Short mmCIF file of C-alpha atoms in Angstrom, two decimals:
data_model
loop_
_atom_site.label_atom_id
_atom_site.label_comp_id
_atom_site.label_asym_id
_atom_site.label_seq_id
_atom_site.Cartn_x
_atom_site.Cartn_y
_atom_site.Cartn_z
CA MET A 1 -178.66 -118.64 -135.59
CA ASP A 2 -180.74 -120.86 -133.30
CA GLN A 3 -179.50 -123.84 -135.23
CA LEU A 4 -175.92 -122.72 -134.77
CA ILE A 5 -176.42 -122.21 -131.03
CA ASN A 6 -178.02 -125.65 -130.77
CA ALA A 7 -175.29 -127.32 -132.81
CA PHE A 8 -172.57 -125.93 -130.56
CA GLY A 9 -174.64 -126.48 -127.43
CA ILE A 10 -174.20 -122.85 -126.41
CA ASP A 11 -175.94 -122.27 -123.10
CA LEU A 12 -175.82 -118.92 -121.30
CA LYS A 13 -176.03 -120.69 -117.94
CA LEU A 14 -172.92 -122.75 -118.74
CA ILE A 15 -171.06 -119.64 -119.86
CA VAL A 16 -171.99 -117.87 -116.61
CA VAL A 17 -170.85 -120.88 -114.55
CA GLN A 18 -167.56 -120.98 -116.46
CA ILE A 19 -167.03 -117.25 -115.82
CA LEU A 20 -167.71 -117.88 -112.11
CA ASN A 21 -165.21 -120.77 -112.24
CA PHE A 22 -162.66 -118.37 -113.69
CA VAL A 23 -163.29 -115.75 -111.01
CA LEU A 24 -163.00 -118.43 -108.31
CA MET A 25 -159.69 -119.63 -109.76
CA LEU A 26 -158.47 -116.02 -109.99
CA VAL A 27 -159.20 -115.43 -106.29
CA VAL A 28 -157.88 -118.79 -105.05
CA LEU A 29 -154.70 -118.78 -107.14
CA SER A 30 -154.00 -115.14 -106.28
CA TYR A 31 -154.20 -116.02 -102.62
CA PHE A 32 -152.29 -119.31 -102.71
CA LEU A 33 -149.88 -118.83 -105.58
CA TYR A 34 -149.21 -115.38 -107.06
CA LYS A 35 -149.11 -113.21 -103.96
CA PRO A 36 -146.94 -115.50 -101.79
CA ILE A 37 -144.54 -116.27 -104.64
CA LEU A 38 -144.20 -112.65 -105.77
CA LYS A 39 -143.66 -111.60 -102.15
CA LEU A 40 -141.04 -114.31 -101.72
CA LEU A 41 -139.26 -113.26 -104.91
CA LYS A 42 -139.33 -109.60 -103.83
CA ASP A 43 -137.97 -110.47 -100.38
CA ARG A 44 -135.25 -112.59 -101.92
CA ALA A 45 -134.27 -109.84 -104.37
CA GLU A 46 -134.05 -107.39 -101.46
CA LYS A 47 -131.97 -109.85 -99.48
CA VAL A 48 -129.60 -110.38 -102.41
CA ALA A 49 -129.31 -106.63 -102.95
CA LYS A 50 -128.55 -106.18 -99.26
CA GLY A 51 -125.99 -108.98 -99.40
CA ILE A 52 -124.25 -107.33 -102.34
CA GLN A 53 -124.30 -103.96 -100.57
CA ASP A 54 -122.85 -105.55 -97.44
CA ALA A 55 -120.14 -107.22 -99.48
CA GLU A 56 -119.28 -103.90 -101.15
CA MET A 57 -119.13 -102.20 -97.78
CA ALA A 58 -116.95 -104.98 -96.41
CA ALA A 59 -114.61 -104.53 -99.37
CA VAL A 60 -114.39 -100.79 -98.67
CA VAL A 61 -113.70 -101.47 -94.99
CA LYS A 62 -111.09 -104.03 -95.97
CA ALA A 63 -109.38 -101.57 -98.30
CA GLU A 64 -109.42 -98.97 -95.54
CA ALA A 65 -107.93 -101.47 -93.12
CA ALA A 66 -105.21 -102.32 -95.63
CA ASP A 67 -104.47 -98.60 -96.02
CA GLU A 68 -104.32 -98.21 -92.28
CA LYS A 69 -102.03 -101.20 -92.04
CA GLN A 70 -99.71 -99.74 -94.66
CA LYS A 71 -99.66 -96.40 -92.84
CA ILE A 72 -98.88 -98.07 -89.54
CA ILE A 73 -96.10 -100.12 -91.12
CA THR A 74 -94.64 -97.01 -92.78
CA ALA A 75 -94.81 -95.09 -89.53
CA ALA A 76 -93.19 -97.94 -87.66
CA ASN A 77 -90.44 -98.17 -90.26
CA THR A 78 -89.74 -94.43 -90.03
CA GLU A 79 -89.71 -94.66 -86.27
CA ALA A 80 -87.36 -97.60 -86.37
CA GLU A 81 -85.04 -95.73 -88.71
CA HIS A 82 -85.07 -92.74 -86.33
CA ILE A 83 -84.32 -94.94 -83.41
CA THR A 84 -81.51 -96.68 -85.24
CA ALA A 85 -80.02 -93.36 -86.30
CA ARG A 86 -80.26 -92.01 -82.78
CA ALA A 87 -78.73 -95.13 -81.34
CA LYS A 88 -75.88 -94.88 -83.84
CA VAL A 89 -75.25 -91.26 -82.88
CA HIS A 90 -75.33 -92.25 -79.24
CA ALA A 91 -72.96 -95.10 -79.86
CA ASP A 92 -70.57 -92.85 -81.77
CA GLU A 93 -70.64 -90.26 -79.02
CA ALA A 94 -70.07 -92.89 -76.37
CA GLN A 95 -67.20 -94.36 -78.39
CA LYS A 96 -65.64 -90.95 -78.85
CA ALA A 97 -66.08 -90.14 -75.16
CA SER A 98 -64.56 -93.39 -74.06
CA ALA A 99 -61.67 -92.99 -76.52
CA ALA A 100 -61.01 -89.49 -75.22
CA ALA A 101 -61.17 -90.71 -71.65
CA ALA A 102 -58.79 -93.54 -72.47
CA SER A 103 -56.25 -91.28 -74.15
CA GLU A 104 -56.52 -88.79 -71.24
CA LYS A 105 -55.92 -91.57 -68.79
CA ALA A 106 -53.00 -92.81 -70.85
CA ALA A 107 -51.50 -89.33 -70.89
CA GLU A 108 -51.99 -89.04 -67.16
CA THR A 109 -50.38 -92.41 -66.59
CA LEU A 110 -47.53 -91.43 -68.85
CA ALA A 111 -47.08 -88.14 -66.97
CA GLN A 112 -47.16 -89.97 -63.67
CA ALA A 113 -44.64 -92.47 -64.96
CA GLU A 114 -42.37 -89.69 -66.17
CA ALA A 115 -42.64 -87.86 -62.86
CA ARG A 116 -41.85 -91.04 -61.03
CA ALA A 117 -38.90 -91.71 -63.29
CA LYS A 118 -37.58 -88.21 -62.69
CA GLU A 119 -38.02 -88.68 -58.99
CA MET A 120 -36.27 -92.01 -59.13
CA LYS A 121 -33.48 -90.48 -61.18
CA ALA A 122 -33.13 -87.67 -58.64
CA GLN A 123 -33.14 -90.18 -55.80
CA ALA A 124 -30.56 -92.27 -57.60
CA LEU A 125 -28.38 -89.23 -58.10
CA LYS A 126 -28.74 -88.26 -54.51
CA ASP A 127 -28.01 -91.82 -53.43
CA SER A 128 -24.96 -92.03 -55.68
CA GLU A 129 -23.71 -88.62 -54.41
CA SER A 130 -23.81 -89.84 -50.79
CA GLU A 131 -22.27 -93.12 -51.90
CA ILE A 132 -19.49 -91.25 -53.67
CA ALA A 133 -19.02 -89.08 -50.60
CA LYS A 134 -18.79 -92.17 -48.39
CA ALA A 135 -16.36 -93.76 -50.79
CA ALA A 136 -14.32 -90.56 -50.82
CA VAL A 137 -14.26 -90.46 -47.03
CA LEU A 138 -13.18 -94.10 -46.87
CA ALA A 139 -10.52 -93.49 -49.47
CA ALA A 140 -9.30 -90.52 -47.54
CA GLU A 141 -9.25 -92.54 -44.33
CA LYS A 142 -7.30 -95.31 -46.09
CA ILE A 143 -4.80 -92.85 -47.44
CA LEU A 144 -4.46 -91.22 -44.08
CA LYS A 145 -3.93 -94.60 -42.38
CA GLN A 146 -1.19 -95.55 -44.84
CA SER A 147 0.58 -92.33 -44.36
CA MET B 1 -177.92 -146.32 -117.99
CA THR B 2 -174.95 -148.60 -117.33
CA PHE B 3 -171.35 -147.81 -116.52
CA GLY B 4 -168.89 -148.53 -119.32
CA VAL B 5 -165.73 -147.67 -121.18
CA ALA B 6 -165.45 -146.16 -124.62
CA THR B 7 -163.15 -148.74 -126.19
CA ALA B 8 -166.07 -151.16 -126.21
CA TYR B 9 -168.12 -148.43 -127.79
CA ALA B 10 -165.51 -147.84 -130.49
CA SER B 11 -165.35 -151.55 -131.33
CA GLU B 12 -168.98 -151.45 -132.36
CA GLY B 13 -167.71 -149.78 -135.49
CA GLU B 14 -168.75 -146.18 -135.26
CA ILE B 15 -167.19 -142.92 -134.24
CA ALA B 16 -169.47 -140.29 -132.78
CA VAL B 17 -168.36 -136.68 -132.99
CA HIS B 18 -170.64 -134.08 -131.46
CA LEU B 19 -170.04 -130.36 -131.38
CA ALA B 20 -172.33 -129.95 -128.40
CA PRO B 21 -171.20 -131.22 -124.99
CA SER B 22 -172.78 -134.34 -123.52
CA VAL B 23 -175.15 -133.69 -120.65
CA LEU B 24 -174.87 -136.00 -117.65
CA GLY B 25 -177.82 -134.57 -115.78
CA TYR B 26 -179.46 -131.42 -114.51
CA VAL B 27 -179.04 -129.65 -111.17
CA GLY B 28 -181.67 -126.98 -110.63
CA GLY B 29 -182.01 -126.30 -114.35
CA LEU B 30 -178.25 -126.16 -114.88
CA PRO B 31 -177.07 -128.84 -117.29
CA ILE B 32 -174.11 -130.73 -115.84
CA THR B 33 -171.99 -131.52 -118.88
CA SER B 34 -168.97 -133.81 -119.02
CA THR B 35 -166.89 -130.79 -120.03
CA MET B 36 -168.07 -128.99 -116.89
CA MET B 37 -167.09 -132.02 -114.81
CA ALA B 38 -163.61 -131.95 -116.38
CA THR B 39 -163.40 -128.20 -115.68
CA TRP B 40 -164.11 -128.86 -112.02
CA LEU B 41 -161.60 -131.71 -112.02
CA SER B 42 -158.90 -129.44 -113.43
CA MET B 43 -159.80 -126.75 -110.88
CA LEU B 44 -159.41 -129.33 -108.12
CA ILE B 45 -156.00 -130.38 -109.47
CA LEU B 46 -154.79 -126.80 -109.87
CA ILE B 47 -156.03 -125.65 -106.45
CA THR B 48 -154.47 -128.71 -104.78
CA LEU B 49 -151.19 -127.95 -106.52
CA ALA B 50 -151.35 -124.30 -105.46
CA VAL B 51 -152.09 -125.23 -101.83
CA VAL B 52 -149.18 -127.71 -101.82
CA VAL B 53 -146.82 -125.07 -103.23
CA ARG B 54 -148.08 -122.49 -100.70
CA ARG B 55 -147.60 -124.89 -97.77
CA ARG B 56 -144.07 -125.84 -98.76
CA LEU B 57 -143.01 -122.31 -99.66
CA SER B 58 -139.50 -121.62 -98.32
CA VAL B 59 -136.64 -119.20 -99.02
CA VAL B 60 -134.59 -122.06 -100.43
CA PRO B 61 -136.90 -123.44 -103.13
CA GLY B 62 -137.58 -127.09 -103.91
CA LYS B 63 -138.16 -128.38 -107.44
CA LEU B 64 -141.91 -127.71 -107.53
CA GLN B 65 -141.45 -124.27 -106.04
CA SER B 66 -138.70 -123.46 -108.55
CA ILE B 67 -141.05 -124.25 -111.44
CA PHE B 68 -143.77 -122.02 -110.06
CA GLU B 69 -141.28 -119.27 -109.15
CA LEU B 70 -139.97 -119.31 -112.69
CA LEU B 71 -143.51 -119.31 -114.10
CA VAL B 72 -144.98 -116.63 -111.85
CA GLY B 73 -141.84 -114.49 -111.58
CA GLY B 74 -140.96 -114.77 -115.26
CA LEU B 75 -144.48 -114.01 -116.49
CA TYR B 76 -144.77 -111.09 -114.07
CA GLN B 77 -141.59 -109.59 -115.46
CA TYR B 78 -142.80 -110.15 -119.02
CA VAL B 79 -146.15 -108.49 -118.28
CA GLU B 80 -144.40 -105.57 -116.61
CA GLU B 81 -142.06 -105.11 -119.57
CA THR B 82 -144.90 -105.31 -122.08
CA LEU B 83 -147.26 -102.93 -120.28
CA GLU B 84 -144.34 -100.67 -119.31
CA SER B 85 -146.01 -99.91 -116.00
CA LYS B 86 -145.65 -101.43 -112.55
CA LYS B 87 -149.18 -100.38 -111.59
CA LEU B 88 -150.83 -101.91 -114.65
CA ALA B 89 -148.74 -105.06 -114.30
CA ALA B 90 -149.74 -105.53 -110.67
CA ARG B 91 -153.40 -105.00 -111.61
CA TYR B 92 -153.69 -107.26 -114.66
CA PHE B 93 -151.04 -109.90 -114.03
CA PRO B 94 -153.28 -112.19 -111.89
CA ILE B 95 -155.95 -112.24 -114.62
CA LEU B 96 -153.45 -112.99 -117.39
CA ILE B 97 -151.67 -115.78 -115.55
CA THR B 98 -154.97 -117.30 -114.42
CA ILE B 99 -156.08 -117.42 -118.06
CA PHE B 100 -152.85 -119.26 -118.89
CA LEU B 101 -152.72 -121.62 -115.91
CA PHE B 102 -156.42 -122.46 -115.89
CA LEU B 103 -156.51 -123.14 -119.65
CA LEU B 104 -153.31 -125.19 -119.40
CA ALA B 105 -154.73 -127.22 -116.53
CA MET B 106 -157.96 -127.85 -118.48
CA ASN B 107 -156.20 -128.74 -121.75
CA TRP B 108 -153.87 -131.17 -120.02
CA THR B 109 -156.61 -132.61 -117.81
CA GLY B 110 -158.42 -133.36 -121.07
CA LEU B 111 -155.56 -135.66 -122.06
CA LEU B 112 -155.55 -137.70 -118.84
CA PRO B 113 -156.37 -141.36 -119.30
CA GLY B 114 -159.99 -142.02 -118.47
CA VAL B 115 -161.14 -138.62 -119.65
CA ALA B 116 -163.59 -139.19 -122.52
CA SER B 117 -163.33 -142.97 -122.08
CA ILE B 118 -165.03 -143.55 -118.72
CA GLY B 119 -168.72 -142.78 -118.62
CA PHE B 120 -172.28 -144.05 -118.70
CA TRP B 121 -174.09 -145.99 -121.41
CA GLN B 122 -177.18 -144.23 -122.58
CA SER B 123 -179.63 -145.81 -124.99
CA HIS B 124 -181.24 -143.80 -127.75
CA GLY B 125 -183.92 -146.05 -129.16
CA GLU B 126 -182.05 -148.97 -130.77
CA SER B 127 -178.47 -147.72 -130.37
CA GLN B 128 -176.49 -147.20 -127.21
CA HIS B 129 -173.81 -144.59 -126.80
CA LEU B 130 -171.39 -143.57 -124.12
CA VAL B 131 -171.80 -140.35 -122.18
CA PRO B 132 -168.30 -139.66 -120.81
CA LEU B 133 -167.94 -138.50 -117.23
CA PHE B 134 -165.15 -136.14 -118.23
CA TYR B 135 -164.42 -134.56 -121.60
CA PRO B 136 -161.77 -131.94 -122.58
CA PRO B 137 -163.36 -128.64 -121.44
CA ALA B 138 -162.26 -126.54 -124.41
CA THR B 139 -164.14 -128.84 -126.83
CA ASP B 140 -167.26 -127.23 -125.41
CA LEU B 141 -167.67 -123.80 -127.05
CA ASN B 142 -169.19 -122.46 -123.84
CA LEU B 143 -165.80 -122.48 -122.14
CA PRO B 144 -163.80 -120.62 -124.83
CA LEU B 145 -166.72 -118.16 -125.06
CA ALA B 146 -166.65 -117.60 -121.29
CA PHE B 147 -162.89 -116.98 -121.44
CA ALA B 148 -163.26 -114.70 -124.44
CA PHE B 149 -165.94 -112.68 -122.60
CA VAL B 150 -163.69 -112.39 -119.54
CA ALA B 151 -160.73 -111.35 -121.70
CA MET B 152 -162.75 -108.78 -123.67
CA PHE B 153 -164.37 -107.42 -120.51
CA VAL B 154 -160.94 -106.96 -118.92
CA ILE B 155 -159.53 -105.35 -122.09
CA GLU B 156 -162.42 -102.87 -122.48
CA MET B 157 -162.36 -102.02 -118.77
CA ALA B 158 -158.59 -101.51 -118.92
CA GLY B 159 -159.04 -99.12 -121.85
CA ILE B 160 -161.81 -97.17 -120.10
CA THR B 161 -159.97 -96.89 -116.75
CA ALA B 162 -156.71 -95.89 -118.44
CA LEU B 163 -158.11 -93.31 -120.88
CA GLY B 164 -161.59 -92.45 -119.63
CA PHE B 165 -164.86 -93.49 -121.25
CA PHE B 166 -165.03 -90.82 -123.95
CA LYS B 167 -161.40 -90.86 -124.98
CA TYR B 168 -161.47 -94.66 -125.20
CA GLY B 169 -164.79 -94.50 -127.06
CA SER B 170 -163.26 -92.09 -129.58
CA LYS B 171 -161.13 -94.98 -130.80
CA PHE B 172 -164.33 -96.53 -132.21
CA ILE B 173 -166.79 -93.72 -132.83
CA ASN B 174 -165.02 -90.68 -134.14
CA PHE B 175 -166.60 -87.85 -136.15
CA SER B 176 -163.44 -85.73 -136.48
CA SER B 177 -163.06 -86.71 -140.14
CA PRO B 178 -164.71 -89.18 -142.54
CA LEU B 179 -161.50 -91.22 -142.61
CA ASN B 180 -161.31 -91.43 -138.82
CA PHE B 181 -164.98 -92.42 -138.76
CA VAL B 182 -164.35 -95.35 -141.12
CA VAL B 183 -161.21 -96.37 -139.23
CA GLY B 184 -163.20 -96.27 -135.99
CA ILE B 185 -165.91 -98.51 -137.40
CA ILE B 186 -163.28 -100.99 -138.65
CA GLU B 187 -161.74 -100.94 -135.16
CA LEU B 188 -165.13 -101.62 -133.63
CA ILE B 189 -165.78 -104.58 -135.93
CA SER B 190 -162.32 -106.02 -135.29
CA GLU B 191 -162.94 -105.61 -131.55
CA ILE B 192 -166.07 -107.74 -131.83
CA GLY B 193 -164.24 -110.10 -134.17
CA ARG B 194 -161.64 -110.68 -131.46
CA THR B 195 -164.19 -112.31 -129.19
CA ILE B 196 -165.08 -114.76 -131.95
CA SER B 197 -161.47 -115.42 -132.97
CA PHE B 198 -160.49 -115.83 -129.32
CA SER B 199 -163.12 -118.47 -128.64
CA PHE B 200 -163.00 -120.34 -131.96
CA ARG B 201 -159.20 -120.53 -132.02
CA LEU B 202 -159.16 -122.34 -128.69
CA PHE B 203 -162.25 -124.40 -129.42
CA GLY B 204 -161.06 -125.38 -132.91
CA ASN B 205 -157.57 -126.45 -131.81
CA ILE B 206 -158.64 -128.53 -128.85
CA PHE B 207 -161.71 -129.99 -130.57
CA ALA B 208 -159.66 -130.94 -133.63
CA GLY B 209 -157.01 -132.52 -131.42
CA LYS B 210 -159.55 -134.54 -129.49
CA THR B 211 -161.25 -135.67 -132.71
CA LEU B 212 -157.91 -136.60 -134.27
CA LEU B 213 -157.04 -138.67 -131.20
CA THR B 214 -160.43 -140.36 -131.20
CA VAL B 215 -160.08 -141.29 -134.87
CA ALA B 216 -156.48 -142.46 -134.43
CA ILE B 217 -157.40 -144.59 -131.43
CA PHE B 218 -160.36 -146.03 -133.37
CA PHE B 219 -158.23 -147.18 -136.31
CA VAL B 220 -154.78 -147.80 -134.78
CA PRO B 221 -155.08 -148.11 -131.02
CA TRP B 222 -151.39 -148.96 -130.54
CA ILE B 223 -148.33 -146.65 -130.78
CA LEU B 224 -149.79 -144.15 -133.30
CA PRO B 225 -151.73 -142.19 -130.64
CA VAL B 226 -148.51 -141.64 -128.60
CA PRO B 227 -146.85 -138.96 -130.78
CA LEU B 228 -150.29 -137.46 -131.38
CA MET B 229 -150.81 -137.31 -127.63
CA ALA B 230 -147.42 -135.58 -127.23
CA TYR B 231 -148.44 -133.15 -129.95
CA GLU B 232 -151.74 -132.47 -128.19
CA LEU B 233 -149.83 -131.72 -124.96
CA PHE B 234 -147.90 -129.15 -126.95
CA VAL B 235 -151.05 -127.73 -128.56
CA GLY B 236 -152.72 -127.51 -125.14
CA PHE B 237 -149.78 -125.50 -123.84
CA ILE B 238 -149.55 -123.28 -126.91
CA GLN B 239 -153.28 -122.50 -126.99
CA ALA B 240 -153.26 -121.54 -123.29
CA ALA B 241 -150.19 -119.35 -123.87
CA VAL B 242 -151.64 -117.79 -127.04
CA PHE B 243 -154.91 -116.93 -125.29
CA ALA B 244 -153.07 -115.21 -122.42
CA PHE B 245 -150.55 -113.56 -124.74
CA LEU B 246 -153.23 -112.11 -127.04
CA THR B 247 -155.14 -110.82 -124.02
CA LEU B 248 -151.95 -109.06 -122.91
CA THR B 249 -151.35 -107.62 -126.38
CA PHE B 250 -154.91 -106.33 -126.78
CA LEU B 251 -154.70 -104.94 -123.24
CA LYS B 252 -151.57 -103.05 -124.22
CA LEU B 253 -153.33 -101.68 -127.31
CA ALA B 254 -156.40 -100.72 -125.28
CA VAL B 255 -154.46 -98.67 -122.70
CA ALA B 256 -152.46 -96.86 -125.40
CA SER B 257 -153.71 -93.34 -126.24
CA PRO B 258 -155.57 -92.97 -129.56
CA HIS B 259 -153.49 -91.13 -132.12
#
C-alpha cells in the first residue's frame, strides 16, 4: 500500500489543497458566473413572457376595436337608411302637396277665367243690345225722315 | 538547476514517464508540484474569463456571453429535469457545473503549448532531467482523488439531507432480510468503488493522453501530434463532462427513496 501511495505520489496535503481549490472555484464562479447568468436568463424569460402577454392583450383589444368599428358602421348604415327613407317620404309628401296646390290653383284660374268669360259675354250681350237699340232708333228716324 | 525546454531533453534519447507529480519546491511543508502550478494557472484563466463575462453582461448577449448562457442555462435545465426538483437543482447545480468547468479548464490548460515543455533542469547524479513548470493537473492522482472525495461527499450528504441519516443508511446496512442485507453490503462496496472508479477514470484518460502525446512528439514531432492533440481536446471535454454527469446520476440515485 505504501509503495502504491509512493508510486502515485499521493499526498494528503495536496488532496486537501485541491479540495480547497475546488471550494474557491465554486464560490468565485457562483458569484461571477452562475448567479448573474441565471438571474439574467430568468429576467429575460419573464420579459419575453410579459411581451407575449402584452401582444395577446393587444390582439384582444384590436379585435374589440374591430368589433366596435363594425358596430358603428352598421349603426351608421341603419341610420343613413332611416334618413334616406324619411327624406324620400318627405319628398313624396312635398311633391304631392305641391301637385295638389298646383291643380287647385289651376282650377281656380280656370274658374276665374270662366267667370270672366261669362262676364264678358254678358257685357257683350248688353253692349250689342244697346247697339241694336241705337241702330233701331236710327233706322226708325231714317224711316220717319223719308216719310 | 538551469532553465530549459523539454525538446532538448527528448533529443537525448529517452522518454521519462512518472506516475508521481514532479515537485518544484516546498512552501511550509507543502510540496509545490507542477500539476499544482497548472491547476492554479487554469483557475486564473477560468476566474479571469468569469470576471470578463460578468463585467460585459448585458440583456443583449455578445458571443462570449451567449456561450456561457447556453452552458449555464442549458446545464441548469438539464440538472433540473434530471433531479425533478427546483430546490435540489438550485442547491446542487453550482457544484456540478464547477466540477465540469474546472475539470475542463484544467484538461485544456494541460494541452497549452509550454505546459510540460518549459521547466527547470535538475541533475540526479550523472543524468539531468527536466522538471516542468506546468503539467496537466489530472495526471496527478491527487487531483482526481480530491474531486472524487468532493463528489462522494456531496452525494452522501445529498442522500442524508433528502432521506435522513437512518433511512439513507438503511440502503447499505439493512437487517430486514438476509437478501436485503447482502444487497446492502454490495451497495456499500459499490459506493466505495465509485470513489476509485471516479478518480482512476479521469487520471487514466488524461495520463494516457499525455503519455501518448509525449511518445508521439518524441518519435514524430511533426504533423502526427496534431490529430492526437485534437483527440486529447475531445477527451479532456468528455472526461470533464463524464465526471459531472456521473456525479449528477449518483446524486439522483442517492436522493431516491430506498425500495
